[in-house]
JSON list of C-alpha atoms and ligand atoms in Angstrom, two decimals:
[
{"chain": "A", "resi": 24, "resn": "MET", "atom": "CA", "xyz": [-19.57, -12.06, -13.72]},
{"chain": "A", "resi": 25, "resn": "SER", "atom": "CA", "xyz": [-19.92, -9.05, -11.43]},
{"chain": "A", "resi": 26, "resn": "LYS", "atom": "CA", "xyz": [-16.86, -6.94, -10.88]},
{"chain": "A", "resi": 27, "resn": "GLY", "atom": "CA", "xyz": [-15.86, -5.75, -7.43]},
{"chain": "A", "resi": 28, "resn": "PHE", "atom": "CA", "xyz": [-14.06, -2.58, -6.44]},
{"chain": "A", "resi": 29, "resn": "LEU", "atom": "CA", "xyz": [-10.34, -2.47, -5.76]},
{"chain": "A", "resi": 30, "resn": "VAL", "atom": "CA", "xyz": [-8.88, 0.03, -3.30]},
{"chain": "A", "resi": 31, "resn": "SER", "atom": "CA", "xyz": [-5.21, 0.29, -2.35]},
{"chain": "A", "resi": 32, "resn": "LEU", "atom": "CA", "xyz": [-3.82, 2.08, 0.68]},
{"chain": "A", "resi": 33, "resn": "GLU", "atom": "CA", "xyz": [-0.42, 3.71, 0.35]},
{"chain": "A", "resi": 34, "resn": "GLY", "atom": "CA", "xyz": [1.89, 5.94, 2.32]},
{"chain": "A", "resi": 35, "resn": "PRO", "atom": "CA", "xyz": [5.25, 6.31, 3.99]},
{"chain": "A", "resi": 36, "resn": "GLU", "atom": "CA", "xyz": [6.07, 4.58, 7.27]},
{"chain": "A", "resi": 37, "resn": "GLY", "atom": "CA", "xyz": [3.91, 5.49, 10.26]},
{"chain": "A", "resi": 38, "resn": "ALA", "atom": "CA", "xyz": [1.10, 7.16, 8.31]},
{"chain": "A", "resi": 39, "resn": "GLY", "atom": "CA", "xyz": [-1.47, 5.04, 10.17]},
{"chain": "A", "resi": 40, "resn": "LYS", "atom": "CA", "xyz": [-3.17, 3.47, 7.18]},
{"chain": "A", "resi": 41, "resn": "THR", "atom": "CA", "xyz": [-3.53, 0.10, 8.90]},
{"chain": "A", "resi": 42, "resn": "SER", "atom": "CA", "xyz": [-5.30, 1.71, 11.91]},
{"chain": "A", "resi": 43, "resn": "VAL", "atom": "CA", "xyz": [-7.67, 3.54, 9.57]},
{"chain": "A", "resi": 44, "resn": "LEU", "atom": "CA", "xyz": [-8.40, 0.30, 7.75]},
{"chain": "A", "resi": 45, "resn": "GLU", "atom": "CA", "xyz": [-9.23, -1.51, 11.00]},
{"chain": "A", "resi": 46, "resn": "ALA", "atom": "CA", "xyz": [-11.70, 1.24, 11.89]},
{"chain": "A", "resi": 47, "resn": "LEU", "atom": "CA", "xyz": [-13.39, 1.20, 8.48]},
{"chain": "A", "resi": 48, "resn": "ILE", "atom": "CA", "xyz": [-14.08, -2.52, 8.21]},
{"chain": "A", "resi": 49, "resn": "PRO", "atom": "CA", "xyz": [-16.99, -2.60, 10.70]},
{"chain": "A", "resi": 50, "resn": "VAL", "atom": "CA", "xyz": [-18.47, 0.55, 9.16]},
{"chain": "A", "resi": 51, "resn": "LEU", "atom": "CA", "xyz": [-18.45, -1.03, 5.72]},
{"chain": "A", "resi": 52, "resn": "GLU", "atom": "CA", "xyz": [-19.81, -4.34, 6.99]},
{"chain": "A", "resi": 53, "resn": "ASP", "atom": "CA", "xyz": [-22.65, -2.50, 8.75]},
{"chain": "A", "resi": 54, "resn": "ARG", "atom": "CA", "xyz": [-23.56, -1.07, 5.37]},
{"chain": "A", "resi": 55, "resn": "GLY", "atom": "CA", "xyz": [-23.76, -4.57, 3.93]},
{"chain": "A", "resi": 56, "resn": "VAL", "atom": "CA", "xyz": [-20.59, -4.20, 1.85]},
{"chain": "A", "resi": 57, "resn": "GLU", "atom": "CA", "xyz": [-18.74, -7.49, 1.38]},
{"chain": "A", "resi": 58, "resn": "VAL", "atom": "CA", "xyz": [-15.15, -6.55, 2.03]},
{"chain": "A", "resi": 59, "resn": "LEU", "atom": "CA", "xyz": [-11.86, -8.42, 1.82]},
{"chain": "A", "resi": 60, "resn": "THR", "atom": "CA", "xyz": [-8.84, -6.77, 3.39]},
{"chain": "A", "resi": 61, "resn": "THR", "atom": "CA", "xyz": [-5.37, -7.98, 2.67]},
{"chain": "A", "resi": 62, "resn": "ARG", "atom": "CA", "xyz": [-1.77, -6.82, 2.61]},
{"chain": "A", "resi": 63, "resn": "GLU", "atom": "CA", "xyz": [1.38, -6.78, 0.52]},
{"chain": "A", "resi": 64, "resn": "PRO", "atom": "CA", "xyz": [3.85, -8.27, 0.67]},
{"chain": "A", "resi": 65, "resn": "GLY", "atom": "CA", "xyz": [2.07, -11.35, 1.97]},
{"chain": "A", "resi": 66, "resn": "GLY", "atom": "CA", "xyz": [-1.63, -12.05, 2.03]},
{"chain": "A", "resi": 67, "resn": "VAL", "atom": "CA", "xyz": [-1.29, -15.72, 1.03]},
{"chain": "A", "resi": 68, "resn": "LEU", "atom": "CA", "xyz": [1.04, -18.49, 2.21]},
{"chain": "A", "resi": 69, "resn": "ILE", "atom": "CA", "xyz": [3.61, -18.12, -0.58]},
{"chain": "A", "resi": 70, "resn": "GLY", "atom": "CA", "xyz": [3.40, -14.34, -0.30]},
{"chain": "A", "resi": 71, "resn": "GLU", "atom": "CA", "xyz": [3.98, -14.44, 3.46]},
{"chain": "A", "resi": 72, "resn": "LYS", "atom": "CA", "xyz": [7.05, -16.63, 2.93]},
{"chain": "A", "resi": 73, "resn": "ILE", "atom": "CA", "xyz": [8.41, -14.13, 0.40]},
{"chain": "A", "resi": 74, "resn": "ARG", "atom": "CA", "xyz": [7.59, -11.35, 2.90]},
{"chain": "A", "resi": 75, "resn": "GLU", "atom": "CA", "xyz": [9.77, -13.02, 5.53]},
{"chain": "A", "resi": 76, "resn": "VAL", "atom": "CA", "xyz": [12.70, -13.13, 3.12]},
{"chain": "A", "resi": 77, "resn": "ILE", "atom": "CA", "xyz": [12.28, -9.48, 2.08]},
{"chain": "A", "resi": 78, "resn": "LEU", "atom": "CA", "xyz": [11.76, -7.95, 5.50]},
{"chain": "A", "resi": 79, "resn": "ASP", "atom": "CA", "xyz": [14.12, -10.04, 7.66]},
{"chain": "A", "resi": 80, "resn": "PRO", "atom": "CA", "xyz": [16.31, -7.40, 9.38]},
{"chain": "A", "resi": 81, "resn": "SER", "atom": "CA", "xyz": [19.35, -9.69, 9.06]},
{"chain": "A", "resi": 82, "resn": "HIS", "atom": "CA", "xyz": [19.16, -9.75, 5.23]},
{"chain": "A", "resi": 83, "resn": "THR", "atom": "CA", "xyz": [21.35, -6.69, 4.90]},
{"chain": "A", "resi": 84, "resn": "GLU", "atom": "CA", "xyz": [23.08, -8.01, 1.75]},
{"chain": "A", "resi": 85, "resn": "MET", "atom": "CA", "xyz": [19.88, -7.87, -0.30]},
{"chain": "A", "resi": 86, "resn": "ASP", "atom": "CA", "xyz": [20.41, -6.19, -3.65]},
{"chain": "A", "resi": 87, "resn": "PRO", "atom": "CA", "xyz": [17.76, -3.57, -4.61]},
{"chain": "A", "resi": 88, "resn": "LYS", "atom": "CA", "xyz": [16.81, -5.43, -7.80]},
{"chain": "A", "resi": 89, "resn": "THR", "atom": "CA", "xyz": [16.40, -8.67, -5.84]},
{"chain": "A", "resi": 90, "resn": "GLU", "atom": "CA", "xyz": [14.19, -6.76, -3.40]},
{"chain": "A", "resi": 91, "resn": "LEU", "atom": "CA", "xyz": [12.07, -5.39, -6.25]},
{"chain": "A", "resi": 92, "resn": "LEU", "atom": "CA", "xyz": [11.67, -8.78, -7.91]},
{"chain": "A", "resi": 93, "resn": "LEU", "atom": "CA", "xyz": [10.61, -10.40, -4.64]},
{"chain": "A", "resi": 94, "resn": "TYR", "atom": "CA", "xyz": [7.91, -7.75, -4.10]},
{"chain": "A", "resi": 95, "resn": "ILE", "atom": "CA", "xyz": [6.75, -8.32, -7.67]},
{"chain": "A", "resi": 96, "resn": "ALA", "atom": "CA", "xyz": [6.68, -12.11, -7.19]},
{"chain": "A", "resi": 97, "resn": "SER", "atom": "CA", "xyz": [4.66, -11.75, -3.99]},
{"chain": "A", "resi": 98, "resn": "ARG", "atom": "CA", "xyz": [2.29, -9.35, -5.82]},
{"chain": "A", "resi": 99, "resn": "ARG", "atom": "CA", "xyz": [1.59, -11.82, -8.61]},
{"chain": "A", "resi": 100, "resn": "GLN", "atom": "CA", "xyz": [0.86, -14.75, -6.31]},
{"chain": "A", "resi": 101, "resn": "HIS", "atom": "CA", "xyz": [-1.36, -12.69, -4.02]},
{"chain": "A", "resi": 102, "resn": "LEU", "atom": "CA", "xyz": [-3.31, -11.26, -6.92]},
{"chain": "A", "resi": 103, "resn": "VAL", "atom": "CA", "xyz": [-4.00, -14.60, -8.56]},
{"chain": "A", "resi": 104, "resn": "GLU", "atom": "CA", "xyz": [-4.79, -16.52, -5.39]},
{"chain": "A", "resi": 105, "resn": "LYS", "atom": "CA", "xyz": [-6.75, -13.95, -3.45]},
{"chain": "A", "resi": 106, "resn": "VAL", "atom": "CA", "xyz": [-7.53, -10.62, -5.10]},
{"chain": "A", "resi": 107, "resn": "LEU", "atom": "CA", "xyz": [-8.87, -11.67, -8.50]},
{"chain": "A", "resi": 108, "resn": "PRO", "atom": "CA", "xyz": [-11.30, -14.29, -7.11]},
{"chain": "A", "resi": 109, "resn": "ALA", "atom": "CA", "xyz": [-12.67, -11.76, -4.61]},
{"chain": "A", "resi": 110, "resn": "LEU", "atom": "CA", "xyz": [-13.13, -9.14, -7.32]},
{"chain": "A", "resi": 111, "resn": "ALA", "atom": "CA", "xyz": [-14.82, -11.71, -9.55]},
{"chain": "A", "resi": 112, "resn": "ALA", "atom": "CA", "xyz": [-17.21, -12.42, -6.65]},
{"chain": "A", "resi": 113, "resn": "GLY", "atom": "CA", "xyz": [-18.09, -8.71, -6.61]},
{"chain": "A", "resi": 114, "resn": "LYS", "atom": "CA", "xyz": [-16.35, -7.84, -3.34]},
{"chain": "A", "resi": 115, "resn": "LEU", "atom": "CA", "xyz": [-14.72, -4.64, -2.23]},
{"chain": "A", "resi": 116, "resn": "VAL", "atom": "CA", "xyz": [-11.03, -5.52, -1.91]},
{"chain": "A", "resi": 117, "resn": "ILE", "atom": "CA", "xyz": [-8.87, -3.21, 0.20]},
{"chain": "A", "resi": 118, "resn": "MET", "atom": "CA", "xyz": [-5.15, -3.82, -0.14]},
{"chain": "A", "resi": 119, "resn": "ASP", "atom": "CA", "xyz": [-2.65, -2.46, 2.36]},
{"chain": "A", "resi": 120, "resn": "ARG", "atom": "CA", "xyz": [0.02, -1.50, -0.24]},
{"chain": "A", "resi": 121, "resn": "PHE", "atom": "CA", "xyz": [0.14, -2.43, -3.94]},
{"chain": "A", "resi": 122, "resn": "ILE", "atom": "CA", "xyz": [1.85, -1.31, -7.18]},
{"chain": "A", "resi": 123, "resn": "ASP", "atom": "CA", "xyz": [2.63, 2.25, -6.04]},
{"chain": "A", "resi": 124, "resn": "SER", "atom": "CA", "xyz": [4.77, 1.01, -3.14]},
{"chain": "A", "resi": 125, "resn": "SER", "atom": "CA", "xyz": [7.22, -0.51, -5.63]},
{"chain": "A", "resi": 126, "resn": "VAL", "atom": "CA", "xyz": [7.43, 2.76, -7.56]},
{"chain": "A", "resi": 127, "resn": "ALA", "atom": "CA", "xyz": [7.83, 4.86, -4.38]},
{"chain": "A", "resi": 128, "resn": "TYR", "atom": "CA", "xyz": [10.22, 2.57, -2.44]},
{"chain": "A", "resi": 129, "resn": "GLN", "atom": "CA", "xyz": [12.24, 0.71, -5.08]},
{"chain": "A", "resi": 130, "resn": "GLY", "atom": "CA", "xyz": [11.96, 3.42, -7.76]},
{"chain": "A", "resi": 131, "resn": "PHE", "atom": "CA", "xyz": [12.23, 6.74, -5.98]},
{"chain": "A", "resi": 132, "resn": "GLY", "atom": "CA", "xyz": [13.69, 5.32, -2.74]},
{"chain": "A", "resi": 133, "resn": "ARG", "atom": "CA", "xyz": [16.28, 2.88, -4.08]},
{"chain": "A", "resi": 134, "resn": "GLY", "atom": "CA", "xyz": [16.78, 4.67, -7.38]},
{"chain": "A", "resi": 135, "resn": "LEU", "atom": "CA", "xyz": [15.79, 1.81, -9.71]},
{"chain": "A", "resi": 136, "resn": "ASP", "atom": "CA", "xyz": [14.44, 2.63, -13.15]},
{"chain": "A", "resi": 137, "resn": "ILE", "atom": "CA", "xyz": [10.78, 3.72, -12.93]},
{"chain": "A", "resi": 138, "resn": "ASP", "atom": "CA", "xyz": [9.91, 2.53, -16.45]},
{"chain": "A", "resi": 139, "resn": "ALA", "atom": "CA", "xyz": [11.23, -0.94, -15.59]},
{"chain": "A", "resi": 140, "resn": "ILE", "atom": "CA", "xyz": [9.11, -0.99, -12.42]},
{"chain": "A", "resi": 141, "resn": "ASP", "atom": "CA", "xyz": [6.03, 0.15, -14.33]},
{"chain": "A", "resi": 142, "resn": "TRP", "atom": "CA", "xyz": [6.65, -2.69, -16.78]},
{"chain": "A", "resi": 143, "resn": "LEU", "atom": "CA", "xyz": [7.13, -5.28, -14.02]},
{"chain": "A", "resi": 144, "resn": "ASN", "atom": "CA", "xyz": [3.97, -4.11, -12.26]},
{"chain": "A", "resi": 145, "resn": "GLN", "atom": "CA", "xyz": [2.05, -4.37, -15.50]},
{"chain": "A", "resi": 146, "resn": "PHE", "atom": "CA", "xyz": [3.51, -7.86, -16.11]},
{"chain": "A", "resi": 147, "resn": "ALA", "atom": "CA", "xyz": [2.59, -9.05, -12.60]},
{"chain": "A", "resi": 148, "resn": "THR", "atom": "CA", "xyz": [-0.93, -7.63, -12.62]},
{"chain": "A", "resi": 149, "resn": "ASP", "atom": "CA", "xyz": [-1.82, -8.00, -16.31]},
{"chain": "A", "resi": 150, "resn": "GLY", "atom": "CA", "xyz": [-2.47, -4.28, -16.19]},
{"chain": "A", "resi": 151, "resn": "LEU", "atom": "CA", "xyz": [-4.93, -4.29, -13.28]},
{"chain": "A", "resi": 152, "resn": "LYS", "atom": "CA", "xyz": [-4.93, -0.98, -11.41]},
{"chain": "A", "resi": 153, "resn": "PRO", "atom": "CA", "xyz": [-6.88, 0.02, -8.32]},
{"chain": "A", "resi": 154, "resn": "ASP", "atom": "CA", "xyz": [-10.20, 1.79, -8.86]},
{"chain": "A", "resi": 155, "resn": "LEU", "atom": "CA", "xyz": [-9.08, 4.09, -6.07]},
{"chain": "A", "resi": 156, "resn": "THR", "atom": "CA", "xyz": [-5.83, 4.60, -4.19]},
{"chain": "A", "resi": 157, "resn": "LEU", "atom": "CA", "xyz": [-5.88, 6.34, -0.82]},
{"chain": "A", "resi": 158, "resn": "TYR", "atom": "CA", "xyz": [-2.50, 7.90, -0.13]},
{"chain": "A", "resi": 159, "resn": "PHE", "atom": "CA", "xyz": [-1.92, 8.76, 3.54]},
{"chain": "A", "resi": 160, "resn": "ASP", "atom": "CA", "xyz": [0.51, 11.63, 3.62]},
{"chain": "A", "resi": 161, "resn": "ILE", "atom": "CA", "xyz": [2.72, 12.44, 6.59]},
{"chain": "A", "resi": 162, "resn": "GLU", "atom": "CA", "xyz": [6.05, 14.20, 7.12]},
{"chain": "A", "resi": 163, "resn": "VAL", "atom": "CA", "xyz": [8.79, 11.58, 7.28]},
{"chain": "A", "resi": 164, "resn": "GLU", "atom": "CA", "xyz": [10.04, 12.58, 10.74]},
{"chain": "A", "resi": 165, "resn": "GLU", "atom": "CA", "xyz": [6.53, 12.50, 12.19]},
{"chain": "A", "resi": 166, "resn": "GLY", "atom": "CA", "xyz": [5.78, 9.07, 10.72]},
{"chain": "A", "resi": 167, "resn": "LEU", "atom": "CA", "xyz": [9.00, 7.56, 12.00]},
{"chain": "A", "resi": 168, "resn": "ALA", "atom": "CA", "xyz": [8.41, 9.09, 15.44]},
{"chain": "A", "resi": 169, "resn": "ARG", "atom": "CA", "xyz": [5.01, 7.38, 15.55]},
{"chain": "A", "resi": 170, "resn": "ILE", "atom": "CA", "xyz": [6.61, 4.04, 14.78]},
{"chain": "A", "resi": 171, "resn": "ALA", "atom": "CA", "xyz": [9.25, 4.58, 17.45]},
{"chain": "A", "resi": 172, "resn": "ALA", "atom": "CA", "xyz": [6.50, 5.35, 19.98]},
{"chain": "A", "resi": 173, "resn": "ASN", "atom": "CA", "xyz": [4.60, 2.15, 19.10]},
{"chain": "A", "resi": 174, "resn": "SER", "atom": "CA", "xyz": [6.63, -0.57, 20.78]},
{"chain": "A", "resi": 175, "resn": "ASN", "atom": "CA", "xyz": [4.20, -3.34, 19.64]},
{"chain": "A", "resi": 176, "resn": "ARG", "atom": "CA", "xyz": [5.08, -2.91, 16.00]},
{"chain": "A", "resi": 177, "resn": "GLU", "atom": "CA", "xyz": [7.57, -5.29, 14.38]},
{"chain": "A", "resi": 178, "resn": "VAL", "atom": "CA", "xyz": [10.64, -3.43, 13.12]},
{"chain": "A", "resi": 179, "resn": "ASN", "atom": "CA", "xyz": [11.48, -4.62, 9.61]},
{"chain": "A", "resi": 180, "resn": "ARG", "atom": "CA", "xyz": [14.44, -4.14, 7.26]},
{"chain": "A", "resi": 181, "resn": "LEU", "atom": "CA", "xyz": [12.82, -1.17, 5.49]},
{"chain": "A", "resi": 182, "resn": "ASP", "atom": "CA", "xyz": [12.03, 0.62, 8.78]},
{"chain": "A", "resi": 183, "resn": "MET", "atom": "CA", "xyz": [15.72, 0.50, 9.62]},
{"chain": "A", "resi": 184, "resn": "GLU", "atom": "CA", "xyz": [16.72, 2.52, 6.55]},
{"chain": "A", "resi": 185, "resn": "GLY", "atom": "CA", "xyz": [17.91, 6.09, 6.98]},
{"chain": "A", "resi": 186, "resn": "LEU", "atom": "CA", "xyz": [15.84, 9.25, 6.77]},
{"chain": "A", "resi": 187, "resn": "ASP", "atom": "CA", "xyz": [17.14, 9.90, 3.29]},
{"chain": "A", "resi": 188, "resn": "LEU", "atom": "CA", "xyz": [15.41, 6.84, 1.79]},
{"chain": "A", "resi": 189, "resn": "HIS", "atom": "CA", "xyz": [12.13, 7.66, 3.53]},
{"chain": "A", "resi": 190, "resn": "ARG", "atom": "CA", "xyz": [12.25, 11.26, 2.26]},
{"chain": "A", "resi": 191, "resn": "LYS", "atom": "CA", "xyz": [12.72, 10.02, -1.30]},
{"chain": "A", "resi": 192, "resn": "VAL", "atom": "CA", "xyz": [9.80, 7.60, -0.83]},
{"chain": "A", "resi": 193, "resn": "ARG", "atom": "CA", "xyz": [7.48, 10.41, 0.21]},
{"chain": "A", "resi": 194, "resn": "GLN", "atom": "CA", "xyz": [8.62, 12.55, -2.73]},
{"chain": "A", "resi": 195, "resn": "GLY", "atom": "CA", "xyz": [7.95, 9.54, -4.93]},
{"chain": "A", "resi": 196, "resn": "TYR", "atom": "CA", "xyz": [4.36, 9.30, -3.76]},
{"chain": "A", "resi": 197, "resn": "LEU", "atom": "CA", "xyz": [3.86, 13.02, -4.32]},
{"chain": "A", "resi": 198, "resn": "SER", "atom": "CA", "xyz": [5.17, 12.64, -7.89]},
{"chain": "A", "resi": 199, "resn": "LEU", "atom": "CA", "xyz": [2.84, 9.69, -8.45]},
{"chain": "A", "resi": 200, "resn": "ILE", "atom": "CA", "xyz": [-0.11, 11.89, -7.52]},
{"chain": "A", "resi": 201, "resn": "GLU", "atom": "CA", "xyz": [0.95, 14.33, -10.23]},
{"chain": "A", "resi": 202, "resn": "ARG", "atom": "CA", "xyz": [1.11, 11.46, -12.70]},
{"chain": "A", "resi": 203, "resn": "GLU", "atom": "CA", "xyz": [-2.14, 9.73, -11.71]},
{"chain": "A", "resi": 204, "resn": "GLY", "atom": "CA", "xyz": [-4.21, 12.26, -9.81]},
{"chain": "A", "resi": 205, "resn": "ASN", "atom": "CA", "xyz": [-7.52, 10.76, -10.93]},
{"chain": "A", "resi": 206, "resn": "ARG", "atom": "CA", "xyz": [-6.82, 7.45, -9.29]},
{"chain": "A", "resi": 207, "resn": "ILE", "atom": "CA", "xyz": [-4.89, 8.61, -6.21]},
{"chain": "A", "resi": 208, "resn": "GLU", "atom": "CA", "xyz": [-6.52, 10.67, -3.44]},
{"chain": "A", "resi": 209, "resn": "LYS", "atom": "CA", "xyz": [-4.26, 12.30, -0.89]},
{"chain": "A", "resi": 210, "resn": "ILE", "atom": "CA", "xyz": [-5.33, 12.21, 2.74]},
{"chain": "A", "resi": 211, "resn": "ASP", "atom": "CA", "xyz": [-3.67, 14.34, 5.43]},
{"chain": "A", "resi": 212, "resn": "ALA", "atom": "CA", "xyz": [-2.53, 11.68, 7.91]},
{"chain": "A", "resi": 213, "resn": "SER", "atom": "CA", "xyz": [-1.03, 14.19, 10.34]},
{"chain": "A", "resi": 214, "resn": "LEU", "atom": "CA", "xyz": [-4.55, 14.98, 11.63]},
{"chain": "A", "resi": 215, "resn": "PRO", "atom": "CA", "xyz": [-5.94, 13.17, 14.70]},
{"chain": "A", "resi": 216, "resn": "LEU", "atom": "CA", "xyz": [-6.82, 9.56, 13.90]},
{"chain": "A", "resi": 217, "resn": "ASP", "atom": "CA", "xyz": [-10.62, 10.11, 14.24]},
{"chain": "A", "resi": 218, "resn": "GLN", "atom": "CA", "xyz": [-10.45, 12.87, 11.67]},
{"chain": "A", "resi": 219, "resn": "VAL", "atom": "CA", "xyz": [-8.36, 10.80, 9.28]},
{"chain": "A", "resi": 220, "resn": "ILE", "atom": "CA", "xyz": [-10.86, 7.92, 9.58]},
{"chain": "A", "resi": 221, "resn": "GLU", "atom": "CA", "xyz": [-13.77, 10.31, 8.92]},
{"chain": "A", "resi": 222, "resn": "ASN", "atom": "CA", "xyz": [-12.09, 11.86, 5.86]},
{"chain": "A", "resi": 223, "resn": "THR", "atom": "CA", "xyz": [-11.15, 8.46, 4.47]},
{"chain": "A", "resi": 224, "resn": "GLN", "atom": "CA", "xyz": [-14.69, 7.16, 4.91]},
{"chain": "A", "resi": 225, "resn": "GLN", "atom": "CA", "xyz": [-16.12, 10.17, 3.09]},
{"chain": "A", "resi": 226, "resn": "LEU", "atom": "CA", "xyz": [-13.77, 9.74, 0.15]},
{"chain": "A", "resi": 227, "resn": "LEU", "atom": "CA", "xyz": [-14.35, 6.02, -0.09]},
{"chain": "A", "resi": 228, "resn": "PHE", "atom": "CA", "xyz": [-18.14, 6.26, 0.17]},
{"chain": "A", "resi": 229, "resn": "ASP", "atom": "CA", "xyz": [-18.24, 9.03, -2.44]},
{"chain": "A", "resi": 230, "resn": "ARG", "atom": "CA", "xyz": [-16.13, 7.05, -4.89]},
{"chain": "A", "resi": 231, "resn": "MET", "atom": "CA", "xyz": [-18.15, 3.87, -4.35]},
{"chain": "A", "resi": 232, "resn": "GLY", "atom": "CA", "xyz": [-21.42, 5.74, -4.68]},
{"chain": "A", "resi": 233, "resn": "LEU", "atom": "CA", "xyz": [-22.51, 4.81, -1.14]},
{"chain": "A", "resi": 234, "resn": "ARG", "atom": "CA", "xyz": [-24.63, 7.26, 0.85]},
{"chain": "A", "resi": 235, "resn": "ARG", "atom": "CA", "xyz": [-23.03, 8.43, 4.08]},
{"chain": "B", "resi": 1457, "resn": "TYD", "atom": "P1", "xyz": [4.82, -3.42, 6.63]},
{"chain": "B", "resi": 1457, "resn": "TYD", "atom": "O1", "xyz": [5.22, -3.89, 7.99]},
{"chain": "B", "resi": 1457, "resn": "TYD", "atom": "O2", "xyz": [3.61, -4.03, 6.02]},
{"chain": "B", "resi": 1457, "resn": "TYD", "atom": "O3", "xyz": [4.82, -1.85, 6.65]},
{"chain": "B", "resi": 1457, "resn": "TYD", "atom": "P2", "xyz": [3.66, -0.79, 6.63]},
{"chain": "B", "resi": 1457, "resn": "TYD", "atom": "O4", "xyz": [2.91, -0.97, 7.91]},
{"chain": "B", "resi": 1457, "resn": "TYD", "atom": "O5", "xyz": [4.45, 0.49, 6.56]},
{"chain": "B", "resi": 1457, "resn": "TYD", "atom": "O6", "xyz": [2.85, -1.05, 5.39]},
{"chain": "B", "resi": 1457, "resn": "TYD", "atom": "O7", "xyz": [6.07, -3.64, 5.68]},
{"chain": "B", "resi": 1457, "resn": "TYD", "atom": "C1", "xyz": [6.02, -3.47, 4.34]},
{"chain": "B", "resi": 1457, "resn": "TYD", "atom": "C2", "xyz": [7.28, -2.76, 3.93]},
{"chain": "B", "resi": 1457, "resn": "TYD", "atom": "O8", "xyz": [7.57, -3.08, 2.57]},
{"chain": "B", "resi": 1457, "resn": "TYD", "atom": "C3", "xyz": [7.15, -1.24, 3.99]},
{"chain": "B", "resi": 1457, "resn": "TYD", "atom": "O9", "xyz": [8.34, -0.71, 4.50]},
{"chain": "B", "resi": 1457, "resn": "TYD", "atom": "C4", "xyz": [7.01, -0.83, 2.54]},
{"chain": "B", "resi": 1457, "resn": "TYD", "atom": "C5", "xyz": [7.76, -1.89, 1.81]},
{"chain": "B", "resi": 1457, "resn": "TYD", "atom": "N1", "xyz": [7.33, -2.15, 0.43]},
{"chain": "B", "resi": 1457, "resn": "TYD", "atom": "C6", "xyz": [8.21, -1.87, -0.61]},
{"chain": "B", "resi": 1457, "resn": "TYD", "atom": "O10", "xyz": [9.31, -1.35, -0.39]},
{"chain": "B", "resi": 1457, "resn": "TYD", "atom": "N2", "xyz": [7.83, -2.17, -1.90]},
{"chain": "B", "resi": 1457, "resn": "TYD", "atom": "C7", "xyz": [6.64, -2.76, -2.20]},
{"chain": "B", "resi": 1457, "resn": "TYD", "atom": "O11", "xyz": [6.33, -3.03, -3.39]},
{"chain": "B", "resi": 1457, "resn": "TYD", "atom": "C8", "xyz": [5.74, -3.06, -1.10]},
{"chain": "B", "resi": 1457, "resn": "TYD", "atom": "C9", "xyz": [4.42, -3.71, -1.37]},
{"chain": "B", "resi": 1457, "resn": "TYD", "atom": "C10", "xyz": [6.13, -2.74, 0.19]}
]
């Protein structure tokens, strides 16, 4: 069975990773790459239902461990139903958020035990890690200002958290790069969108061995 290539996109709020992804899909398809794009939490029916529970702005009582376990449950279902079959079919799978979001948000952000999160991620994925993770880095204030300026975007429970949580999340991502620098590439998301798209494309093509 051929094995595809798994890419995850990560970053704090407002880094623009979803806009970059939308721009890259046609470029990849033009090159004949079979690509599946998907998101966490969600991506499949059960995952989307779990997403609604996690992100509902009225669910202010949610305990951090409950939040973590729901993300992990959504991850497992999404992986089994959607990601693994696409990889087995040899596709490029690009996931908008994956294992590192749990470490950055629930670990560094909420203060839950990182070793426990690593274990839960490993349990949910049977140890599968992305071939490449693109981390879109932006100052917390700038990212949140972008979200505030974009009135079309749904505001979810995590967006409503204070600056302090978002600062810890960004620090978490920066620590993850120190831990797993071979897998995670940092992209400066404060640059103009065109430039960010160009830089992302270069990195992705290089890592996949595609000519530009
Ligand atoms: P989403 O609207 O998809 O945000 P974004 O456009 O920033 O990706 O909402 C997903 C939210 O869930 C986002 O705030 C990050 C958070 N999250 C976690 O806290 N832990 C996780 O494991 C995942 C996958 C996401």
